């Protein structure tokens, strides 16, 4: 199909009075430290606004892909047949960790004119953070203890610390 031959960020236009559709990705978290990321997108076609429905967008015209590096030729489908505007939560659990990933959004109108939009590079990291803990003093008999920690990854929130002492119930320290 001729409309599939494109470079990302470009338009493929087919036919006379048709206006090529537009698509964009809204900003999303470029550091994925888990198993999912929400991708928000918007597509439109001026043919719909002008009442030229023969050329406008169909019911579910959007597809999302991902690829590594600068070439979209090896793109892999994430999901297809999405509505013109919305969001999709992409499960990245089976995507290897890396920092050169990009999302490609594609919209096709009813006669297969295409627009694409590629995100900036983003990072997927499935590794578990490692913590370096230091106590001052390392042992005490009733004095206050300061807890210092350094994480190998940027954290969304502070880790929970639970202190367990022999013959006592565990105590959660904020």
mmCIF file of C-alpha atoms in Angstrom, residues 18-116:
data_model
loop_
_atom_site.group_PDB
_atom_site.id
_atom_site.type_symbol
_atom_site.label_atom_id
_atom_site.label_comp_id
_atom_site.label_asym_id
_atom_site.label_seq_id
_atom_site.Cartn_x
_atom_site.Cartn_y
_atom_site.Cartn_z
ATOM 1 C CA UNK A 18 -8.184 16.074 -0.030
ATOM 2 C CA UNK A 19 -6.503 17.851 2.901
ATOM 3 C CA UNK A 20 -3.954 15.635 4.616
ATOM 4 C CA UNK A 21 -4.800 14.845 8.258
ATOM 5 C CA UNK A 22 -2.647 16.005 11.175
ATOM 6 C CA UNK A 23 -1.519 14.114 14.274
ATOM 7 C CA UNK A 24 0.503 15.043 17.329
ATOM 8 C CA UNK A 25 1.677 13.404 20.516
ATOM 9 C CA UNK A 26 1.210 15.250 23.764
ATOM 10 C CA UNK A 27 4.196 15.294 26.143
ATOM 11 C CA UNK A 28 4.627 12.130 28.191
ATOM 12 C CA UNK A 29 7.060 10.831 30.787
ATOM 13 C CA UNK A 30 10.331 10.239 28.942
ATOM 14 C CA UNK A 31 11.681 8.114 31.825
ATOM 15 C CA UNK A 32 9.689 4.896 32.087
ATOM 16 C CA UNK A 33 10.769 3.200 35.324
ATOM 17 C CA UNK A 34 8.061 0.606 35.391
ATOM 18 C CA UNK A 35 5.934 -1.441 33.110
ATOM 19 C CA UNK A 36 3.695 1.148 31.477
ATOM 20 C CA UNK A 37 3.496 4.646 30.036
ATOM 21 C CA UNK A 38 0.444 6.678 29.012
ATOM 22 C CA UNK A 39 0.605 8.005 25.455
ATOM 23 C CA UNK A 40 -1.752 10.895 24.637
ATOM 24 C CA UNK A 41 -2.399 11.910 21.046
ATOM 25 C CA UNK A 42 -4.648 14.120 18.935
ATOM 26 C CA UNK A 43 -5.522 13.804 15.260
ATOM 27 C CA UNK A 44 -7.770 15.901 13.075
ATOM 28 C CA UNK A 45 -8.570 16.533 9.444
ATOM 29 C CA UNK A 46 -9.739 19.861 8.043
ATOM 30 C CA UNK A 47 -11.879 17.919 5.559
ATOM 31 C CA UNK A 48 -14.155 16.983 8.481
ATOM 32 C CA UNK A 49 -14.437 20.625 9.613
ATOM 33 C CA UNK A 50 -15.294 21.694 6.046
ATOM 34 C CA UNK A 51 -17.989 19.035 5.741
ATOM 35 C CA UNK A 52 -15.960 17.124 3.165
ATOM 36 C CA UNK A 53 -16.555 13.749 4.844
ATOM 37 C CA UNK A 54 -15.512 11.778 1.757
ATOM 38 C CA UNK A 55 -11.902 12.629 2.572
ATOM 39 C CA UNK A 56 -12.043 13.050 6.377
ATOM 40 C CA UNK A 57 -11.035 10.729 9.171
ATOM 41 C CA UNK A 58 -12.656 7.366 9.606
ATOM 42 C CA UNK A 59 -13.951 6.002 12.906
ATOM 43 C CA UNK A 60 -10.645 4.739 14.388
ATOM 44 C CA UNK A 61 -7.856 6.266 12.272
ATOM 45 C CA UNK A 62 -4.884 6.239 14.690
ATOM 46 C CA UNK A 63 -2.113 3.667 15.153
ATOM 47 C CA UNK A 64 0.824 3.829 17.566
ATOM 48 C CA UNK A 65 4.226 2.242 16.974
ATOM 49 C CA UNK A 66 7.599 2.266 18.665
ATOM 50 C CA UNK A 67 11.108 2.067 17.265
ATOM 51 C CA UNK A 68 14.710 2.524 18.323
ATOM 52 C CA UNK A 69 17.104 5.156 17.027
ATOM 53 C CA UNK A 70 16.524 7.481 14.107
ATOM 54 C CA UNK A 71 14.903 5.115 11.599
ATOM 55 C CA UNK A 72 11.211 4.278 11.784
ATOM 56 C CA UNK A 73 11.628 1.564 9.135
ATOM 57 C CA UNK A 74 11.815 -1.128 11.841
ATOM 58 C CA UNK A 75 8.798 0.215 13.722
ATOM 59 C CA UNK A 76 6.745 -2.228 15.787
ATOM 60 C CA UNK A 77 2.996 -1.857 16.200
ATOM 61 C CA UNK A 78 1.825 -1.015 19.729
ATOM 62 C CA UNK A 79 -1.888 -0.653 18.935
ATOM 63 C CA UNK A 80 -4.098 0.261 15.977
ATOM 64 C CA UNK A 81 -7.661 1.406 15.355
ATOM 65 C CA UNK A 82 -7.714 4.079 18.044
ATOM 66 C CA UNK A 83 -10.116 7.052 17.969
ATOM 67 C CA UNK A 84 -8.875 10.405 16.649
ATOM 68 C CA UNK A 85 -8.201 11.834 20.129
ATOM 69 C CA UNK A 86 -7.380 10.008 23.315
ATOM 70 C CA UNK A 87 -4.754 8.155 25.232
ATOM 71 C CA UNK A 88 -3.402 4.646 25.433
ATOM 72 C CA UNK A 89 -1.583 2.985 28.334
ATOM 73 C CA UNK A 90 1.256 1.029 26.731
ATOM 74 C CA UNK A 91 2.485 -2.021 28.627
ATOM 75 C CA UNK A 92 6.292 -1.881 28.273
ATOM 76 C CA UNK A 93 6.933 -4.955 30.443
ATOM 77 C CA UNK A 94 8.340 -7.006 27.543
ATOM 78 C CA UNK A 95 10.365 -4.160 25.979
ATOM 79 C CA UNK A 96 14.074 -4.393 26.855
ATOM 80 C CA UNK A 97 15.565 -1.551 28.891
ATOM 81 C CA UNK A 98 17.115 1.128 26.672
ATOM 82 C CA UNK A 99 17.338 4.867 26.074
ATOM 83 C CA UNK A 100 16.853 5.316 22.317
ATOM 84 C CA UNK A 101 13.158 4.458 22.008
ATOM 85 C CA UNK A 102 10.629 6.654 20.211
ATOM 86 C CA UNK A 103 6.853 6.476 19.758
ATOM 87 C CA UNK A 104 5.420 7.026 16.289
ATOM 88 C CA UNK A 105 1.785 8.103 15.942
ATOM 89 C CA UNK A 106 0.131 7.600 12.558
ATOM 90 C CA UNK A 107 -3.236 8.814 11.286
ATOM 91 C CA UNK A 108 -4.875 7.827 7.996
ATOM 92 C CA UNK A 109 -7.894 9.473 6.473
ATOM 93 C CA UNK A 110 -10.585 7.691 4.456
ATOM 94 C CA UNK A 111 -8.568 7.722 1.231
ATOM 95 C CA UNK A 112 -5.317 6.711 3.021
ATOM 96 C CA UNK A 113 -3.561 10.073 3.171
ATOM 97 C CA UNK A 114 -1.155 9.744 6.094
ATOM 98 C CA UNK A 115 0.459 11.956 8.701
ATOM 99 C CA UNK A 116 2.979 10.741 11.260
#
